[in-house]
Short mmCIF file of C-alpha atoms in Angstrom, two decimals:
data_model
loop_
_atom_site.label_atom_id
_atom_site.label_comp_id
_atom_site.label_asym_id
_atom_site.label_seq_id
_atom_site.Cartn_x
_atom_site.Cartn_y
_atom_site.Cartn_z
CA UNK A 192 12.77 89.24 29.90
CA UNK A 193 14.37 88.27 26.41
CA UNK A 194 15.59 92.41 26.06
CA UNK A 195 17.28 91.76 29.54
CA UNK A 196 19.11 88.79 28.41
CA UNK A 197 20.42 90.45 25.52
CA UNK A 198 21.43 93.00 27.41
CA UNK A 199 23.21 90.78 29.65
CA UNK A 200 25.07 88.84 27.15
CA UNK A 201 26.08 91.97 25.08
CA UNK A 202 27.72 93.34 28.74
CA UNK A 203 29.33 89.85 28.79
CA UNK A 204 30.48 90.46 25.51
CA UNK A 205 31.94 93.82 26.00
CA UNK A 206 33.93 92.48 29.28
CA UNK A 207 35.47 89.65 27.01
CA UNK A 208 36.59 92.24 24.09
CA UNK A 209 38.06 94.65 26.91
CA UNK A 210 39.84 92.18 28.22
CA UNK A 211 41.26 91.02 25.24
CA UNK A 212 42.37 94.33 24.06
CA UNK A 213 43.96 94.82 27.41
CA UNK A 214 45.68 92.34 26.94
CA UNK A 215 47.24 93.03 23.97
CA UNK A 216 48.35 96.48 24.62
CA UNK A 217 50.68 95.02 27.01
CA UNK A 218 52.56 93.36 23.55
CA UNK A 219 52.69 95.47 21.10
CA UNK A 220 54.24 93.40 18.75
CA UNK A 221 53.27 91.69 15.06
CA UNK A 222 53.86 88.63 14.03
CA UNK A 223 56.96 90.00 11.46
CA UNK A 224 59.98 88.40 12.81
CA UNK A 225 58.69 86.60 15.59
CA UNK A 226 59.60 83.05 16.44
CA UNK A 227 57.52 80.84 18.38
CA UNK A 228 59.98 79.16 21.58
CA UNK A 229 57.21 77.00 22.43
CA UNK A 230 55.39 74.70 19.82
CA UNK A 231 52.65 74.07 22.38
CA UNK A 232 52.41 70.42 22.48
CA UNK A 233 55.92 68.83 23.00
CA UNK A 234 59.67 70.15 24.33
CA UNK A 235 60.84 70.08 21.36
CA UNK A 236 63.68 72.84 21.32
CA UNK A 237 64.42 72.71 25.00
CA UNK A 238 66.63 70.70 27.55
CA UNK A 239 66.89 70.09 31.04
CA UNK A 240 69.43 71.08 33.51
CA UNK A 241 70.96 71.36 37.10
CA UNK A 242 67.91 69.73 39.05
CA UNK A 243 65.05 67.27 38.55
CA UNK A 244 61.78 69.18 38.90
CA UNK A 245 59.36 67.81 36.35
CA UNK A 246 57.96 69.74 33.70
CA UNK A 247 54.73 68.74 30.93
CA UNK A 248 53.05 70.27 28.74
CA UNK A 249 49.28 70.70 29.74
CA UNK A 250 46.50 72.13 27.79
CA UNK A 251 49.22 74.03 25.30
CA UNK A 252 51.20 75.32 28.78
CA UNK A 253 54.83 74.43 29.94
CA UNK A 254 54.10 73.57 33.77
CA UNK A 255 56.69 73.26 35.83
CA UNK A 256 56.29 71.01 39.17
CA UNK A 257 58.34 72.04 42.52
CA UNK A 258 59.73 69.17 43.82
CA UNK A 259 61.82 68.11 47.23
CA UNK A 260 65.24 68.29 47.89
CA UNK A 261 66.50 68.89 44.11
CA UNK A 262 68.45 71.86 43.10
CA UNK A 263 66.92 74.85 40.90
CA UNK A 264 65.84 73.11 37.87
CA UNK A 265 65.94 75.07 34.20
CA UNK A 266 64.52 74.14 31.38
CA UNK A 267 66.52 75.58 28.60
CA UNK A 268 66.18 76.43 24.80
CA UNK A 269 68.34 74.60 22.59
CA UNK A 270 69.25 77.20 20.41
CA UNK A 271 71.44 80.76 21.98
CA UNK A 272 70.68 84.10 21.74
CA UNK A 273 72.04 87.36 21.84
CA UNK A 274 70.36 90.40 21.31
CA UNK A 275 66.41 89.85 21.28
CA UNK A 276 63.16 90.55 22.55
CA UNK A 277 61.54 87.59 24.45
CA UNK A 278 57.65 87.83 25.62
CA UNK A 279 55.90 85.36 27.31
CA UNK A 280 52.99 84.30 30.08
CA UNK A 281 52.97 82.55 33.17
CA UNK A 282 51.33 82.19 36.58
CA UNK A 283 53.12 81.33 39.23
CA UNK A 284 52.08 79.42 42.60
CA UNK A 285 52.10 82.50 45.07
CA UNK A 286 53.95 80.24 47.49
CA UNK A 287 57.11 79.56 45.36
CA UNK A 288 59.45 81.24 43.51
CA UNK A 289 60.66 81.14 39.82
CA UNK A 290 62.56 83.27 36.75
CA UNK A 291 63.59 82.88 33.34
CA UNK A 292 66.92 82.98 32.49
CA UNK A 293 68.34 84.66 29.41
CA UNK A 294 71.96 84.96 27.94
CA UNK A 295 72.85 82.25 30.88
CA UNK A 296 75.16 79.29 30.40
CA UNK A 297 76.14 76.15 31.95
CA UNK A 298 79.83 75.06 31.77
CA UNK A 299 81.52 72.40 33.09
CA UNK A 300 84.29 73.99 34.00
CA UNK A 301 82.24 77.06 36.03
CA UNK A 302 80.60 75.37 39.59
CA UNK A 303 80.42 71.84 37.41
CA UNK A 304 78.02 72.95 35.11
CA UNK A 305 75.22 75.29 37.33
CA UNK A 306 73.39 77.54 35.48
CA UNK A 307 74.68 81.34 35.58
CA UNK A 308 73.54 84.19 33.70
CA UNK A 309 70.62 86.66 33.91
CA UNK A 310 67.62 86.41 35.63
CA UNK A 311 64.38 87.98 34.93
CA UNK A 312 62.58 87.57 38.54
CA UNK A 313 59.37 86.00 39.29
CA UNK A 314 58.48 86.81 42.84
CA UNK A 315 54.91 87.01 43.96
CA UNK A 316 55.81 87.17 47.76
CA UNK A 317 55.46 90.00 49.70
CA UNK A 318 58.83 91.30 48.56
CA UNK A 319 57.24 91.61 44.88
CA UNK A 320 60.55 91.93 43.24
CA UNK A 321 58.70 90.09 39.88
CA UNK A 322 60.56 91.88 36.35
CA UNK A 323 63.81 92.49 38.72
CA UNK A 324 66.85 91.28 37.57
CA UNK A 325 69.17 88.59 39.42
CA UNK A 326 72.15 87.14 38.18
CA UNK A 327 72.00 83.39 38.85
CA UNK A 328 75.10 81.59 39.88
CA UNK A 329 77.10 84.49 39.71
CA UNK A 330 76.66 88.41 41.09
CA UNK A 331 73.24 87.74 42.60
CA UNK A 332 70.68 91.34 42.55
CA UNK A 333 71.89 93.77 39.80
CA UNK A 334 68.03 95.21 39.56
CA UNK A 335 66.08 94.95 42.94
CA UNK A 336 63.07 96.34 42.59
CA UNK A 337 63.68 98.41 45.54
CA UNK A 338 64.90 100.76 42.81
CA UNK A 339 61.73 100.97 41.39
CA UNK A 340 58.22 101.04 43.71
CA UNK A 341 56.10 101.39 40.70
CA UNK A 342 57.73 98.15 39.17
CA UNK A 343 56.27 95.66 42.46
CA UNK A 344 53.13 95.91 42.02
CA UNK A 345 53.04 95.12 37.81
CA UNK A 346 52.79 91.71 38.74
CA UNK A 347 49.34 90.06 39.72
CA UNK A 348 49.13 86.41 41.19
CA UNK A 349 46.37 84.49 40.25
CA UNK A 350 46.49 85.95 36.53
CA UNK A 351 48.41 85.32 33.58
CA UNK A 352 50.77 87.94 33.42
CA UNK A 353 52.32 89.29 30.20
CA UNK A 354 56.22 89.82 30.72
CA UNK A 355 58.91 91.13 28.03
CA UNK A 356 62.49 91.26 28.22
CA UNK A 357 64.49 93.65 25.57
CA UNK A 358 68.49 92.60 25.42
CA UNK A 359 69.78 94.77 23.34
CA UNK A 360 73.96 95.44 23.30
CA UNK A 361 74.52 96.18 27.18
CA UNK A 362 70.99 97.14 27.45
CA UNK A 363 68.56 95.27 29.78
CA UNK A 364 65.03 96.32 30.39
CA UNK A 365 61.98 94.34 31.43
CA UNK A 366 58.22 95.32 31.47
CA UNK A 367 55.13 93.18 33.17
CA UNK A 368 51.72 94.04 32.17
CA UNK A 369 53.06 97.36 30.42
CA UNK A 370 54.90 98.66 33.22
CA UNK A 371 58.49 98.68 33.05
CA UNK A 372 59.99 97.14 35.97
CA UNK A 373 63.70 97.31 35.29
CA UNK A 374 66.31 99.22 33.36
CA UNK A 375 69.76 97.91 33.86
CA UNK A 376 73.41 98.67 31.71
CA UNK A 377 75.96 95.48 31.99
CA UNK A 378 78.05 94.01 29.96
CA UNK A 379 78.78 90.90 31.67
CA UNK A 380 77.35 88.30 29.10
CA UNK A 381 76.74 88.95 25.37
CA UNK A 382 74.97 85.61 24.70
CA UNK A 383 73.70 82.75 25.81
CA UNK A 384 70.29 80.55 26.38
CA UNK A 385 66.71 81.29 27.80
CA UNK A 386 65.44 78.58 30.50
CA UNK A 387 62.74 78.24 32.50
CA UNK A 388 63.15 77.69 36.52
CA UNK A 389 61.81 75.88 38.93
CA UNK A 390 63.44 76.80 42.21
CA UNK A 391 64.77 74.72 45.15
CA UNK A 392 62.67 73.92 47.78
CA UNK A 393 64.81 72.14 49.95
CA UNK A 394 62.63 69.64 51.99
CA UNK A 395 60.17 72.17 52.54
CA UNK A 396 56.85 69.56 52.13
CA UNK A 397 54.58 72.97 51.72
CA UNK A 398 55.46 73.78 48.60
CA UNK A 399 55.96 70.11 47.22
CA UNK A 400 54.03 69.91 44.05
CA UNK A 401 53.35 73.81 43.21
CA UNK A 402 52.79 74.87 39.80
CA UNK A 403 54.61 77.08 37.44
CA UNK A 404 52.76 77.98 33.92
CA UNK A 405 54.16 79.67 30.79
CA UNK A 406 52.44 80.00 27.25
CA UNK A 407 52.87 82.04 24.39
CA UNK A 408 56.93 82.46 24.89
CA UNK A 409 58.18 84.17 21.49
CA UNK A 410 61.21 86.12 20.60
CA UNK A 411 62.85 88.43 18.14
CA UNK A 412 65.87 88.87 16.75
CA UNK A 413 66.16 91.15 14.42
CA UNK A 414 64.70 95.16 13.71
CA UNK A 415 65.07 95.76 17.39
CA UNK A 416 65.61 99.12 17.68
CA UNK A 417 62.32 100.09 15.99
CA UNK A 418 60.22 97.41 18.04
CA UNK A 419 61.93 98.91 21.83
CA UNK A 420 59.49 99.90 23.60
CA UNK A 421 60.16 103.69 24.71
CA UNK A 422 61.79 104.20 28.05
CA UNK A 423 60.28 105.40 31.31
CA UNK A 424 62.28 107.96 32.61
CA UNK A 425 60.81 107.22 36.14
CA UNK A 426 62.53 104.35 36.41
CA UNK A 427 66.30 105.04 36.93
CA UNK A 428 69.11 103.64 35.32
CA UNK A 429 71.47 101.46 37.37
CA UNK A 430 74.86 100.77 35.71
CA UNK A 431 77.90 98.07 35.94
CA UNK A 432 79.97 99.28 33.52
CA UNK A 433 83.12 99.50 34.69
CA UNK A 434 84.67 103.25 35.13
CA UNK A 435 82.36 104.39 32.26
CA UNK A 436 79.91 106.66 32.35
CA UNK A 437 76.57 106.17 29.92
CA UNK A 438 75.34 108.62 27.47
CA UNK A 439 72.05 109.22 30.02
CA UNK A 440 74.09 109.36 32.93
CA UNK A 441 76.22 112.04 31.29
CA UNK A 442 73.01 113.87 30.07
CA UNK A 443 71.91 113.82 33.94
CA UNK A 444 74.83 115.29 35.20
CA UNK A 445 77.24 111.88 36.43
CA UNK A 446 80.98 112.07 35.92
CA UNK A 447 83.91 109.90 36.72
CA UNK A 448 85.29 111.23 40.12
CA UNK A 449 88.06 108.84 39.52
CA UNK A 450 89.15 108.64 35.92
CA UNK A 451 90.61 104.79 36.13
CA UNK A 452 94.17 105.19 35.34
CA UNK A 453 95.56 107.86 37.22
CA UNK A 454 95.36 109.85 40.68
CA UNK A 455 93.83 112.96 39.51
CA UNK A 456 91.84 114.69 41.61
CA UNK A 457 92.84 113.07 44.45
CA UNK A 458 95.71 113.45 47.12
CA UNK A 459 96.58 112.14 50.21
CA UNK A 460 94.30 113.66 53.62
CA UNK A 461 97.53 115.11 55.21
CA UNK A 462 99.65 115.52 52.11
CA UNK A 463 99.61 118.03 49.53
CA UNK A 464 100.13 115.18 46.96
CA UNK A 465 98.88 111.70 46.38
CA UNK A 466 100.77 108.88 48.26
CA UNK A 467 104.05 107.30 46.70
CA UNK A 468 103.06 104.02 47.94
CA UNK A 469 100.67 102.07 49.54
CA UNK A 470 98.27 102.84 47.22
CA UNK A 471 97.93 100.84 43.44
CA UNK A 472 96.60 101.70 39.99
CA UNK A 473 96.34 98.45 38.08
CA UNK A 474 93.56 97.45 35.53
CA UNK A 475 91.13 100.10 36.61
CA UNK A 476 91.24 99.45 40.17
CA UNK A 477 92.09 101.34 43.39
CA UNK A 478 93.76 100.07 46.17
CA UNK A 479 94.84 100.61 49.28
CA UNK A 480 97.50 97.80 50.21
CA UNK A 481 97.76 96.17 53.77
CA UNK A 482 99.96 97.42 56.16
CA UNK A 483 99.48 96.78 60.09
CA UNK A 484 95.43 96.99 60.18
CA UNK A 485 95.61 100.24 62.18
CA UNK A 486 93.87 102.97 60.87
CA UNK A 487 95.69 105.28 58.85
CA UNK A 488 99.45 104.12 59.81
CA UNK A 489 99.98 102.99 56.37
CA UNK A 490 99.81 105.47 53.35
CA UNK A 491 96.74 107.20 54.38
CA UNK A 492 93.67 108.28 53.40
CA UNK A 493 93.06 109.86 50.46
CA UNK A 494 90.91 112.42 48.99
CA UNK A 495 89.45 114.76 46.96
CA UNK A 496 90.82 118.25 45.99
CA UNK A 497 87.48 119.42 45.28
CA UNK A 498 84.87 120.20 48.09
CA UNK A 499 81.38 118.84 47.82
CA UNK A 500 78.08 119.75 49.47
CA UNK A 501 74.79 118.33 47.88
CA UNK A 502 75.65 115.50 45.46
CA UNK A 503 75.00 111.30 44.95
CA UNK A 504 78.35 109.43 45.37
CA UNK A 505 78.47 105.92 43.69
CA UNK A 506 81.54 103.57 43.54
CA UNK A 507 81.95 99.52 43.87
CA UNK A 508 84.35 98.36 46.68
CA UNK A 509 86.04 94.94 47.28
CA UNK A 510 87.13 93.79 50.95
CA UNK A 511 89.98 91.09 51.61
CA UNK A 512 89.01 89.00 54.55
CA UNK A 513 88.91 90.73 57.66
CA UNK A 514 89.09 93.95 55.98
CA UNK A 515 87.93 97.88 57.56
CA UNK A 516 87.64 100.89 55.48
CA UNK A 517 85.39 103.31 54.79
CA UNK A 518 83.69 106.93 52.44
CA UNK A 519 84.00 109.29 54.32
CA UNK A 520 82.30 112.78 53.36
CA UNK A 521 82.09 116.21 54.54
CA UNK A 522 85.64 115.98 55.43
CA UNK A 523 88.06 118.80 56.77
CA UNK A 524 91.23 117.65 56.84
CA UNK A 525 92.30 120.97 58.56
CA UNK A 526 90.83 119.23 61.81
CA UNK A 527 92.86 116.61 62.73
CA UNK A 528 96.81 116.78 61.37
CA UNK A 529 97.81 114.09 64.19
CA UNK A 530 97.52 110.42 64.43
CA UNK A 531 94.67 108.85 63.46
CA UNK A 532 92.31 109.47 60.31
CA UNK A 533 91.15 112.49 59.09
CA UNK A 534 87.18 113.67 60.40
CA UNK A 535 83.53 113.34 58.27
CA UNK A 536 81.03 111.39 58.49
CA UNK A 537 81.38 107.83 57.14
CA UNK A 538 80.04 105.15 55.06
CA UNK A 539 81.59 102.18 57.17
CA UNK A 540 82.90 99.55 54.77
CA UNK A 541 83.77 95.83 56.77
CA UNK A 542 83.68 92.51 57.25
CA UNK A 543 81.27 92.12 59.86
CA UNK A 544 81.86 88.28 60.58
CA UNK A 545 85.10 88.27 60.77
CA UNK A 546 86.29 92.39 62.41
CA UNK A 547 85.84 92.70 66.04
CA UNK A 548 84.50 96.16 64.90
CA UNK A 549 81.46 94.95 64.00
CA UNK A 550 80.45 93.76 67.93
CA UNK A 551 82.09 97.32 68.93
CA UNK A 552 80.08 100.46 69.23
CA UNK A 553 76.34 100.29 69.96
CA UNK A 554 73.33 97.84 68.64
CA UNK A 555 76.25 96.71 65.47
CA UNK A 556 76.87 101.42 64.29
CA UNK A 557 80.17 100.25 63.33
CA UNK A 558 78.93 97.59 60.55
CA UNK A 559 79.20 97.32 56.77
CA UNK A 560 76.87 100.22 54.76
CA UNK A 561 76.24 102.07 58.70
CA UNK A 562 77.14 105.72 59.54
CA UNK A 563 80.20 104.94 61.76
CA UNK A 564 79.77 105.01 65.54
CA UNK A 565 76.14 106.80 65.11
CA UNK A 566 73.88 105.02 63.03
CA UNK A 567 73.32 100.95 62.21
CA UNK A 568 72.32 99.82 58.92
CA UNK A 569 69.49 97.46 57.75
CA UNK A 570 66.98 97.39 55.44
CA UNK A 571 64.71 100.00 54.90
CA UNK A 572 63.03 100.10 51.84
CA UNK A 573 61.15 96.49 51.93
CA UNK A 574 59.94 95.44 55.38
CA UNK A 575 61.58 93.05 57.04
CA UNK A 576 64.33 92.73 54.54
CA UNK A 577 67.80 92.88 55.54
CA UNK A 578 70.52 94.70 54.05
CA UNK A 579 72.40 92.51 51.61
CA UNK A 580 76.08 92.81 51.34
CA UNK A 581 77.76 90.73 48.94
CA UNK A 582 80.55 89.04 50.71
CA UNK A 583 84.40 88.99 50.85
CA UNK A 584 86.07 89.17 47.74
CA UNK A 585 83.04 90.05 45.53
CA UNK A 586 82.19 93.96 44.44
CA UNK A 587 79.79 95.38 46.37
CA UNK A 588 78.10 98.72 45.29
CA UNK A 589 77.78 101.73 47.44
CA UNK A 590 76.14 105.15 47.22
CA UNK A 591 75.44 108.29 49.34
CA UNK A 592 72.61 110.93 48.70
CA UNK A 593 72.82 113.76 50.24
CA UNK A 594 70.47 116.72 49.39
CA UNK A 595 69.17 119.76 51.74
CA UNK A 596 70.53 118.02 55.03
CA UNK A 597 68.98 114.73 54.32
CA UNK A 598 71.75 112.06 53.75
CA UNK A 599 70.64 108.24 52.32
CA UNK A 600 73.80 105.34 52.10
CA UNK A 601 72.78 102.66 49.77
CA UNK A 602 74.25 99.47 49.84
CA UNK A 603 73.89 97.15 46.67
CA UNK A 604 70.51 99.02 45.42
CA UNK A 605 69.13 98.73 49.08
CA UNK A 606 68.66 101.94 51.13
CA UNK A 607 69.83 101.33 54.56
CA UNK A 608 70.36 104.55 56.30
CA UNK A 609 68.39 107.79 56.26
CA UNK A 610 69.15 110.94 58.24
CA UNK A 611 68.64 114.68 58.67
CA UNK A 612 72.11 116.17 59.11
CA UNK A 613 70.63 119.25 60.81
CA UNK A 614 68.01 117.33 63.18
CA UNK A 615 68.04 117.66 67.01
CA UNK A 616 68.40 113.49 66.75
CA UNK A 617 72.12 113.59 64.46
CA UNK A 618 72.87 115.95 67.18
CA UNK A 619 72.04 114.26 70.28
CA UNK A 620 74.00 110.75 68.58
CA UNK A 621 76.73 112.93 67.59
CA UNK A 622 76.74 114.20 71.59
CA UNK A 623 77.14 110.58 72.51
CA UNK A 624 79.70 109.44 69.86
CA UNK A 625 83.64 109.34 69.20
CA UNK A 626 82.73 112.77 67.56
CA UNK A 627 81.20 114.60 70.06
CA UNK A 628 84.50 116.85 70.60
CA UNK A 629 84.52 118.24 66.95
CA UNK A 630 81.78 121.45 66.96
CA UNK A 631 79.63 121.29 64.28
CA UNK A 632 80.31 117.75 63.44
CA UNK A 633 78.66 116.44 59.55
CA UNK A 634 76.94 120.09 59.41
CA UNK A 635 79.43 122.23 57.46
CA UNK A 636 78.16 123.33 54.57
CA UNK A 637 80.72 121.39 52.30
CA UNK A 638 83.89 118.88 52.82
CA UNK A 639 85.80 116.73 50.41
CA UNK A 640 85.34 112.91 50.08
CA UNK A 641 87.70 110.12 51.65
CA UNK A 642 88.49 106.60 50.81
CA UNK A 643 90.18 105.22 54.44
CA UNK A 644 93.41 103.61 55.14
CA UNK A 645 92.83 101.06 57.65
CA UNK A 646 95.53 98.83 57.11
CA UNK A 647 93.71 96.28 55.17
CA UNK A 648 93.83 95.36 51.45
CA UNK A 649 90.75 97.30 49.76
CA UNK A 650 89.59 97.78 46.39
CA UNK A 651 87.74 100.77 44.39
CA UNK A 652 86.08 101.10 41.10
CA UNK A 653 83.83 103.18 38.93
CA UNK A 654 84.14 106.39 41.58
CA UNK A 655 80.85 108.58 40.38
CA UNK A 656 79.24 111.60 41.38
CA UNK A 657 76.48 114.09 40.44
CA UNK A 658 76.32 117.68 42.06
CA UNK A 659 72.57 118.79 42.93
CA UNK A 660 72.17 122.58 42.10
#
């Protein structure tokens, strides 16, 4: 009996050592450098703002306490930072939601002093969007984790989990539990201070009281570089740097399809040149200007001199109110010389709540991120999410995939179509659409790319593209 208990208490003993070194392998980091954030038994170092959840410190913990009808609450560090590496722990209640903000602010003259700046996610709904980064107050998802499968299910509720951020220049890129989550390029904010949230919960009396825990939060300032953590080349690079390309874009093939300043590489759909007027250059933007809101009776559409077949097509695009447009692709302008705009399929850029468009067509084909006239958009890659568009006046992000016949639109990091070109279904939609007169319709083997005149004031950034072999 005595051998079996020392058995048991030497297996007890091995679980506790395991876990501890698992634990550590997710922070790899000494104690050269480091600076504690949290003392541990006051809040010392940190200040609240925006709303009036209540925060203690329990048992060497910051705990943060949702409370009714109050604003998102943030408790901030004193001191600013700019290029670091921050780790810390937490648990949060499964049935509210939190984040910690880094290189945020809070001005009085932006929104009367809300807190705006990055936001490393917590999430541990069903969405599991937890190491994603949000940009509070301001741009809202730059880094859903719908980019990145692998990155929803680092976090673990009921747990402490181990979380690191690495800001480094226009760098971003989070890990939780060792598995990096997100790997983002901006340039937005260079500075500012790291705060801990407790979000709204209106006068929602379920989730009065819930609990959010941190411990151990330390950062790092200096000797970066040779304390990053390597990158995971699984997990894709999403950029917001305006017309630029990055070095690892570059490497995987990306180039500017519009160069920023000027209008080559691009001409007008029934012109041999690009348009006099109608359409601007100014400050690294592309616009068409507003005529009579009647599709292509203005300058016209414009596009590419060179043909593409298999390729991903990003840009950014900015909509007035009450604004149509669209990307088209696989275009022959050869097809249609009269009135009217020139024939491919189309990424259908709108305002939904305000064009009649949007009600036109069948079950809402002729809304913002849909393939015009054929197929709707909406959220695909979480279930039951919708797609998320932006809004009037903001930049929106859109991209098309299209490789072997399969075609994807993306709209702001969430795919929301998916289609096989060469499928008896395109054809039979096609047969029933404003297309069905033009043979062969989105199945020639290559067409050039179209930004649409439809009378409206619409703006275009960072045009990119990659050709698959």
């Amino acid at each position: 009996m005595r051998e079996f208990f020392n058995y048991k208490w030497m297996f007890f003993l091995v679980l506790i050592v395991t876990g501890i070194n698992a634990n550590n392998s997710y922070s790899q980091s000494n104690n050269e450098g480091w600076k504690m954030l949290f003392n541990g038994k006051n809040l010392d170092g940190w200040k609240q703002l925006n709303g009036k959840a209540e925060y203690k410190v329990i048992n060497n913990e910051i705990v943060g306490i949702s409370t009714l009808k109050t604003p998102n609450s943030f408790l901030c560090s004193v001191e600013e930072y700019s290029d670091f590496i921050l780790e810390f722990e937490v648990i949060v209640d499964p049935v509210v939601n939190s984040g910690v903000q880094f290189r945020s602010k809070s001005l009085a003259e932006y929104n009367n002093g809300r807190v705006h700046g990055y936001q490393f996610e917590l999430d541990p709904s069903e969405r599991a969007f937890s190491g994603g980064v949000f940009e509070e107050g301001k741009r809202g998802w730059l880094y859903p984790l719908s980019l990145n499968e692998k990155g929803r299910k680092a976090y673990k509720n009921g747990i402490w989990n181990t979380c690191r951020i690495e800001a480094i220049g226009n760098t971003i890129k989070t890990w939780i539990n060792g598995v990096q989550c997100a790997n983002l390029v901006d340039d937005d904010a260079a500075s500012g201070f790291i705060a801990l949230q407790v979000h709204s919960i209106g006068g929602n009396k379920s989730k009065d009281g819930k609990q959010i825990k941190w411990r151990n939060i330390k950062i790092k300032t200096n000797n970066l570089k040779k304390e990053s953590w390597s990158q995971n080349p699984q997990v894709v690079e999403q950029s917001y740097l305006v017309n630029t390309i990055t070095e690892n874009e570059a490497r995987l093939g990306w180039r500017l399809l519009w160069d920023g300043k000027t209008n080559k590489g691009w001409r007008g759909a029934k012109r041999i040149d690009f348009p006099k007027t109608g359409w601007e250059i100014k400050e690294g933007v592309l616009s068409v200007l507003a005529t009579d809101g009647a599709e292509s009776t203005g300058p016209g559409d414009i596009i590419t001199e060179d043909l593409f077949s298999s390729f991903e097509l990003e840009l950014e695009f900015r909509i007035t109110e009450g604004a149509n447009s669209g990307i088209k692709y696989f275009v022959n302008p050869e097809l249609n010389k009269g009135k009217g705009a020139a024939i491919g399929c189309e990424f259908q850029i709108l305002d939904d709540k305000n064009h009649p468009d949007a009600k036109a067509g069948v079950n809402g084909n002729r809304t913002v991120g849909s393939l015009y006239d054929l197929i709707t958009a909406e959220g695909l890659t979480i279930a039951g999410r919708k797609k998320v568009f932006k809004g009037v006046g903001n930049w929106n992000k859109a991209r098309i995939v299209v490789k072997d016949g399969k075609v994807e639109h993306w709209l702001n990091n969430e795919k929301v179509i998916e289609y096989d070109r060469f499928s008896q279904m395109f054809k039979a939609l096609v047969a029933y659409s404003k297309y069905k007169n033009w043979e062969n319709f989105g199945q020639w083997s290559a067409g050039h790319i179209l930004l649409q005149d439809h009378g409206n004031t619409v703006n275009f950034r960072s045009i990119k593209i990659r050709e698959f072999n």
